[in-house]
Tab-separated table of C-alpha atoms in Angstrom:
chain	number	residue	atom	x	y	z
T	1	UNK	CA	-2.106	3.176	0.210
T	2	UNK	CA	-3.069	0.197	1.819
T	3	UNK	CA	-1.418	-2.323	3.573
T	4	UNK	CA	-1.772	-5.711	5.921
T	5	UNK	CA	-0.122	-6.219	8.832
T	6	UNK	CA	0.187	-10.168	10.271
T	7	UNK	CA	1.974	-11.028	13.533
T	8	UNK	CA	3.788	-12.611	14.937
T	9	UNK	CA	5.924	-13.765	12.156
T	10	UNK	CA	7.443	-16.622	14.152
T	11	UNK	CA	6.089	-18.830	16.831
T	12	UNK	CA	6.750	-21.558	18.968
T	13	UNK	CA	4.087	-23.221	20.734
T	14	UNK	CA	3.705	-26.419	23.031
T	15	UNK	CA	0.947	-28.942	22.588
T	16	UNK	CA	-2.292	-28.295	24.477
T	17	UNK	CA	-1.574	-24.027	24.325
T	18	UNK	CA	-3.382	-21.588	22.855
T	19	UNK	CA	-2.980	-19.689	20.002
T	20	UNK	CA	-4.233	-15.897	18.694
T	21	UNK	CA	-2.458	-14.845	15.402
T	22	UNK	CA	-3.505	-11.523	14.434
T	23	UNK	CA	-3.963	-9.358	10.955
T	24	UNK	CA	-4.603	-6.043	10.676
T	25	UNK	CA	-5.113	-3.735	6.907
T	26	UNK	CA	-5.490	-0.238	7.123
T	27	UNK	CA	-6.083	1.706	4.042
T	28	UNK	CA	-9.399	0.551	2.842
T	29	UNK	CA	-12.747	-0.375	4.187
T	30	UNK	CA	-14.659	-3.026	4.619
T	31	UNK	CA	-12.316	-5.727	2.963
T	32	UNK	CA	-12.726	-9.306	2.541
T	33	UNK	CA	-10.493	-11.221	4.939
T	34	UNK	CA	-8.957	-14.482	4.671
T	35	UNK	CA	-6.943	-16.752	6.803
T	36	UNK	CA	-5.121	-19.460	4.575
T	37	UNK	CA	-2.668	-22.388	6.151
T	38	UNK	CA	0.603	-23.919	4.031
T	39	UNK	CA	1.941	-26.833	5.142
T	40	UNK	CA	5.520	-27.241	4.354
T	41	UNK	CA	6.103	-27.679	0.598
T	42	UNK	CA	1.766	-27.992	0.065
T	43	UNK	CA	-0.666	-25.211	-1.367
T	44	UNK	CA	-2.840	-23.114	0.321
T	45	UNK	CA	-5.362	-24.338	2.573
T	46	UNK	CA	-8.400	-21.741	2.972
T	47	UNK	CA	-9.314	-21.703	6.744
T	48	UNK	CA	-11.636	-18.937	7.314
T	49	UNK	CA	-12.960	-15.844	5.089
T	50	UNK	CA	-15.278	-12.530	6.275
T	51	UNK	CA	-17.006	-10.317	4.266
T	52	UNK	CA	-17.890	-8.203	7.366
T	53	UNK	CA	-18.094	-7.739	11.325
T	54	UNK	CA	-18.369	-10.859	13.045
T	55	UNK	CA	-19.562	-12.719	9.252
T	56	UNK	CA	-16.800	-15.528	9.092
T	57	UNK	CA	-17.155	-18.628	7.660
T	58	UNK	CA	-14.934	-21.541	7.846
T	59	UNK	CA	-13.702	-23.961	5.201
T	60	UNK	CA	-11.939	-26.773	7.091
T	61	UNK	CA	-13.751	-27.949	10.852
T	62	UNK	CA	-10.852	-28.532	13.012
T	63	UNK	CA	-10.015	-26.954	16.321
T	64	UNK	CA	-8.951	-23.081	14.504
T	65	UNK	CA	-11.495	-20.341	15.121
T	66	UNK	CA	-11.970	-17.069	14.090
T	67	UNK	CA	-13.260	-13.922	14.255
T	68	UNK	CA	-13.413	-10.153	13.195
T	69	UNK	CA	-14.140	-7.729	15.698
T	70	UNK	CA	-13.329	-4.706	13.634
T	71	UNK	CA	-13.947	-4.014	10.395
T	72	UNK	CA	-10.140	-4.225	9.013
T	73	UNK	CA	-9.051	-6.929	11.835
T	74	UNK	CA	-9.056	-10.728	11.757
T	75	UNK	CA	-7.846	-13.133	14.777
T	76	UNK	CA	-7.262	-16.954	14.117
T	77	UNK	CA	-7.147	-18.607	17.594
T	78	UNK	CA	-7.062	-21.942	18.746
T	79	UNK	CA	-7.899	-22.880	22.475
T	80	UNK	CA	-5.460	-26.119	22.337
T	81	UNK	CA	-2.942	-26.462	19.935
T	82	UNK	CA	-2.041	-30.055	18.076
T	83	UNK	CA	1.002	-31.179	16.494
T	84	UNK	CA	-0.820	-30.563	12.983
T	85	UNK	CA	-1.338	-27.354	13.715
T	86	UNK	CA	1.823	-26.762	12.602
T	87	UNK	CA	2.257	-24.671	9.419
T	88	UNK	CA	2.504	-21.174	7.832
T	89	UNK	CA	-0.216	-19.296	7.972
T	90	UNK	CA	-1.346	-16.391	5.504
T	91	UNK	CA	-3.903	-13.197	5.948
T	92	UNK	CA	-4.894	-11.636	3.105
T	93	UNK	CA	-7.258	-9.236	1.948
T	94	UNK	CA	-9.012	-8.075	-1.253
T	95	UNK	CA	-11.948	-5.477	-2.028
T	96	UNK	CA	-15.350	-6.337	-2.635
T	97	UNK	CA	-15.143	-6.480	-6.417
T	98	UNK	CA	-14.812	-9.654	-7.399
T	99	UNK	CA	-11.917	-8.898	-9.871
T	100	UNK	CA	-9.378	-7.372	-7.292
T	101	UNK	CA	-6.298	-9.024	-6.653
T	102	UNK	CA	-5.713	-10.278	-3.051
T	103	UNK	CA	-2.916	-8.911	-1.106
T	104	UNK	CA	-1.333	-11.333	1.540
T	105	UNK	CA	0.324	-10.416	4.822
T	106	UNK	CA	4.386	-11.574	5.461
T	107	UNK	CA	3.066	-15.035	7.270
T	108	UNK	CA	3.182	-16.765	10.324
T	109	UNK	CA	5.335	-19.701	10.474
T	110	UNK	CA	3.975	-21.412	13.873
T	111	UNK	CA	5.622	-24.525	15.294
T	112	UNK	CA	4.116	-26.326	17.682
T	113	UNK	CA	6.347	-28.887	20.030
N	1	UNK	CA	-17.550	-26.513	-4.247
N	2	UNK	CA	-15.043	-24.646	-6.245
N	3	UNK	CA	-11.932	-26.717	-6.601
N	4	UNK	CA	-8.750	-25.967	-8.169
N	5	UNK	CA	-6.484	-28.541	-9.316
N	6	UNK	CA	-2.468	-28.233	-10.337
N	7	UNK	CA	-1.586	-31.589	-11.333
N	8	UNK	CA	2.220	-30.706	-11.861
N	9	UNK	CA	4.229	-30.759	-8.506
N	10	UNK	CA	7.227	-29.684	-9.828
N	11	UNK	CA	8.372	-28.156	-13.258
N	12	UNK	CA	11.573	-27.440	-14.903
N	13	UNK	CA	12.422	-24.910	-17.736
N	14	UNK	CA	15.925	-23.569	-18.904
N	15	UNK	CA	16.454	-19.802	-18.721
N	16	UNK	CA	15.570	-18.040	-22.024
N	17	UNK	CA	13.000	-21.258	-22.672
N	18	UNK	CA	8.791	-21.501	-22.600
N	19	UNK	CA	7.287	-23.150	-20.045
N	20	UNK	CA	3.358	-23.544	-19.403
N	21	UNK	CA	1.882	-24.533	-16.134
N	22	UNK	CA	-1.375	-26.398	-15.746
N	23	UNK	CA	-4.492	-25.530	-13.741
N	24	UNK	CA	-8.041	-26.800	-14.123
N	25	UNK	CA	-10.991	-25.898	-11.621
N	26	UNK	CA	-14.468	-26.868	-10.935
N	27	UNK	CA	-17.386	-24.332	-10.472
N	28	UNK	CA	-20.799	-24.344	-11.510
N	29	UNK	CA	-20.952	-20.185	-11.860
N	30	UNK	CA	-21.051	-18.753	-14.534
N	31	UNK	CA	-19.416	-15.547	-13.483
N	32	UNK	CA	-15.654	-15.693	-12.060
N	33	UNK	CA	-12.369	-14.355	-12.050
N	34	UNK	CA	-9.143	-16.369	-11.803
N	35	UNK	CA	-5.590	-15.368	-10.957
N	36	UNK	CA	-1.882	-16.506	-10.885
N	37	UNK	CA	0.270	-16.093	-8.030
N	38	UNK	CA	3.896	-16.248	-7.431
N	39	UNK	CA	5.409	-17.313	-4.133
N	40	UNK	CA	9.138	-16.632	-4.439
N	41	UNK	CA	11.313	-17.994	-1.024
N	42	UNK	CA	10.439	-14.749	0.604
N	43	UNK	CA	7.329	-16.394	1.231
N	44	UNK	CA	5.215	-13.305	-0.414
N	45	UNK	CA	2.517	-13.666	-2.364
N	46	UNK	CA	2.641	-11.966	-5.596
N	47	UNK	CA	-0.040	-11.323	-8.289
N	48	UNK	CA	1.272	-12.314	-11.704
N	49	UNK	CA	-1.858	-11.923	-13.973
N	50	UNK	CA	-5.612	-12.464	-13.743
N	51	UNK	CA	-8.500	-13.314	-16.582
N	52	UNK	CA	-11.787	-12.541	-15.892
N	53	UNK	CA	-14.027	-15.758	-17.036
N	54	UNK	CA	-16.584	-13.372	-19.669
N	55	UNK	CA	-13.837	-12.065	-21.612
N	56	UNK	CA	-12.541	-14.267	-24.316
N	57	UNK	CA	-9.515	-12.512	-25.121
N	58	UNK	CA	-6.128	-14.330	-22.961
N	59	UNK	CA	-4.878	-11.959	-20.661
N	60	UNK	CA	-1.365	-11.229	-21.030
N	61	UNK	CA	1.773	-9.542	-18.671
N	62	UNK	CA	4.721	-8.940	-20.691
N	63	UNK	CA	6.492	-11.895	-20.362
N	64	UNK	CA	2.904	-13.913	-18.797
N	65	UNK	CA	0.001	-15.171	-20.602
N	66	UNK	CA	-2.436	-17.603	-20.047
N	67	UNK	CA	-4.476	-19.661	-22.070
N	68	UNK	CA	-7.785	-19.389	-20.735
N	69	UNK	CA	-10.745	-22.450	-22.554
N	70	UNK	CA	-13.567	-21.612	-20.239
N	71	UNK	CA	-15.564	-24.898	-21.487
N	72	UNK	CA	-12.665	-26.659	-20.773
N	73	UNK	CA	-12.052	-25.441	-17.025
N	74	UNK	CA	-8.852	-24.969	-18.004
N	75	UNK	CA	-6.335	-22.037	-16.935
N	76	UNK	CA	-2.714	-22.383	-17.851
N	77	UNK	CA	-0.064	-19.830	-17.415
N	78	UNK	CA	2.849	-19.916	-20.210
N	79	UNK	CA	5.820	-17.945	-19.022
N	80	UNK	CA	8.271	-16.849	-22.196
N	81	UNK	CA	12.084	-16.111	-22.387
N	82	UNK	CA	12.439	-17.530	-18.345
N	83	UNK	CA	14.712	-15.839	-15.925
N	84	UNK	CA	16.134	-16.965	-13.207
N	85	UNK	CA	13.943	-14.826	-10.710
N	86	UNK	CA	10.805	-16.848	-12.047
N	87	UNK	CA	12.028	-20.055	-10.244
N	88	UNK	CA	9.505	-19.994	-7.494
N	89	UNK	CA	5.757	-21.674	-6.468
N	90	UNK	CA	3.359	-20.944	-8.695
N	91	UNK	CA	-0.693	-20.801	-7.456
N	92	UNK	CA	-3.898	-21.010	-9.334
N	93	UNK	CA	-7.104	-18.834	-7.929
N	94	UNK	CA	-10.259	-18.824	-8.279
N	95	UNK	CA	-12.939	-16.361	-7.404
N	96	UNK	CA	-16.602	-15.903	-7.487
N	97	UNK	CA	-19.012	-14.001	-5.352
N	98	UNK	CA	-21.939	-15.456	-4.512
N	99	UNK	CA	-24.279	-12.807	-2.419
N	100	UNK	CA	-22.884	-12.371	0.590
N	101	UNK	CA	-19.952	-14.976	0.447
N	102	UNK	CA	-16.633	-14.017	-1.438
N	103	UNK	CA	-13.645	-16.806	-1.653
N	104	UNK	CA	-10.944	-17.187	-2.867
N	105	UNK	CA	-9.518	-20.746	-3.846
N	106	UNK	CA	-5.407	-21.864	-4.323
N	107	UNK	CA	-4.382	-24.583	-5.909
N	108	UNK	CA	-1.879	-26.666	-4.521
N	109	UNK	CA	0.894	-25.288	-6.499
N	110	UNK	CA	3.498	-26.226	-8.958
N	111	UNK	CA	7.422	-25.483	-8.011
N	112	UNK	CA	9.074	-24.039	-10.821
N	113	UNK	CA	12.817	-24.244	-11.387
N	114	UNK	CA	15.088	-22.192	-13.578
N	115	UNK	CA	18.555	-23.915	-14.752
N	116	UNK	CA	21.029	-22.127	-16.576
């Protein structure tokens, strides 16, 4: 069966560090990935989505990255972390037909101070 | 640019009662899926029911249907004989695949609360 894997689940950051929150699905191949952000009582934000290796592309410019390395892993990263930055953040994953449910990772609830 | 729009914050149903929550999107395919989602305080996302956009027929999930009016752009989810374990958020999606690009688009939500 498959599965998603997102850590850390909590974080705690200081203004001005970086950042590397990672996902992981094993299971199944070649998945669409997505990174989503919810702010604190708001809806999901889509940050990034893949459809393959090192294909990302990104919804919101702001100082997030991403990227995809291997085929069933997905890294948000951020060189320098702001105050808004602040926020749960969500991996999921869903197959390449269009009509499959996405399945979401626990979260990352990140704080930065 | 897909959008997807909840315009209700926050609704409130008594157990055993109907509610129906709203959802409208944007798209100019033709072809698309769209989904409801459940966020309980665990934080998990859960799938509640989905209705693909060719099919006319409203998909239904025991307790969950929807009342899809595809001219309309209009997706709302009616929930029948609430429990107390539906009080949660509640997210609209959208999906279409366009070549080589595949998202996936929340609304912003609507809180649901159960009262005895």
């Amino acid at each position: 069966s498959q599965t998603i894997h997102q850590w850390p689940a909590t974080l705690v950051q200081p203004v001005g560090s970086p950042l590397s929150l990672e996902c992981t699905v094993e299971g199944t191949s070649n998945p669409n990935l997505y990174w989503y952000r919810q702010a604190a009582g708001r809806g999901l934000q889509l940050l990034f989505y893949s459809v393959g290796i090192g294909q990302i592309s990104s919804e919101v410019p702001q100082n997030l990255s991403a990227s995809r390395p291997q085929d069933r892993q997905f890294i948000l990263s951020s060189k320098k972390l702001l105050l808004s930055d602040s926020g749960f953040y969500l991996c999921a994953w869903s197959g390449e037909v269009v009509n499959t449910e996405a399945f979401f990772g626990q979260g990352t609830r990140l704080t930065v101070v | 640019a897909q959008t997807v729009t909840q315009s209700q914050p926050e609704m409130s149903v008594q157990e055993a009662e109907t509610v129906t929550l709203s959802c409208t999107y944007d798209t100019s395919e033709s072809d698309y899926y769209l989904f409801w989602y459940k966020q309980p305080p665990s934080r998990q996302m859960i799938l509640v029911i989905r209705q693909e956009a060719y099919k006319q027929q409203n998909a239904t999930e025991n307790r969950f249907s929807v009342n899809f009016q595809k001219a309309a752009k209009s997706f709302s989810l009616k929930i029948s004989d609430s429990q107390l374990g539906d009080a949660a958020m509640y997210f609209c999606a959208y999906r279409t695949d366009t070549g080589t690009a595949s998202k996936l688009t929340f609304g912003t939500g609507t809180r649901l609360q159960v009262t005895l």
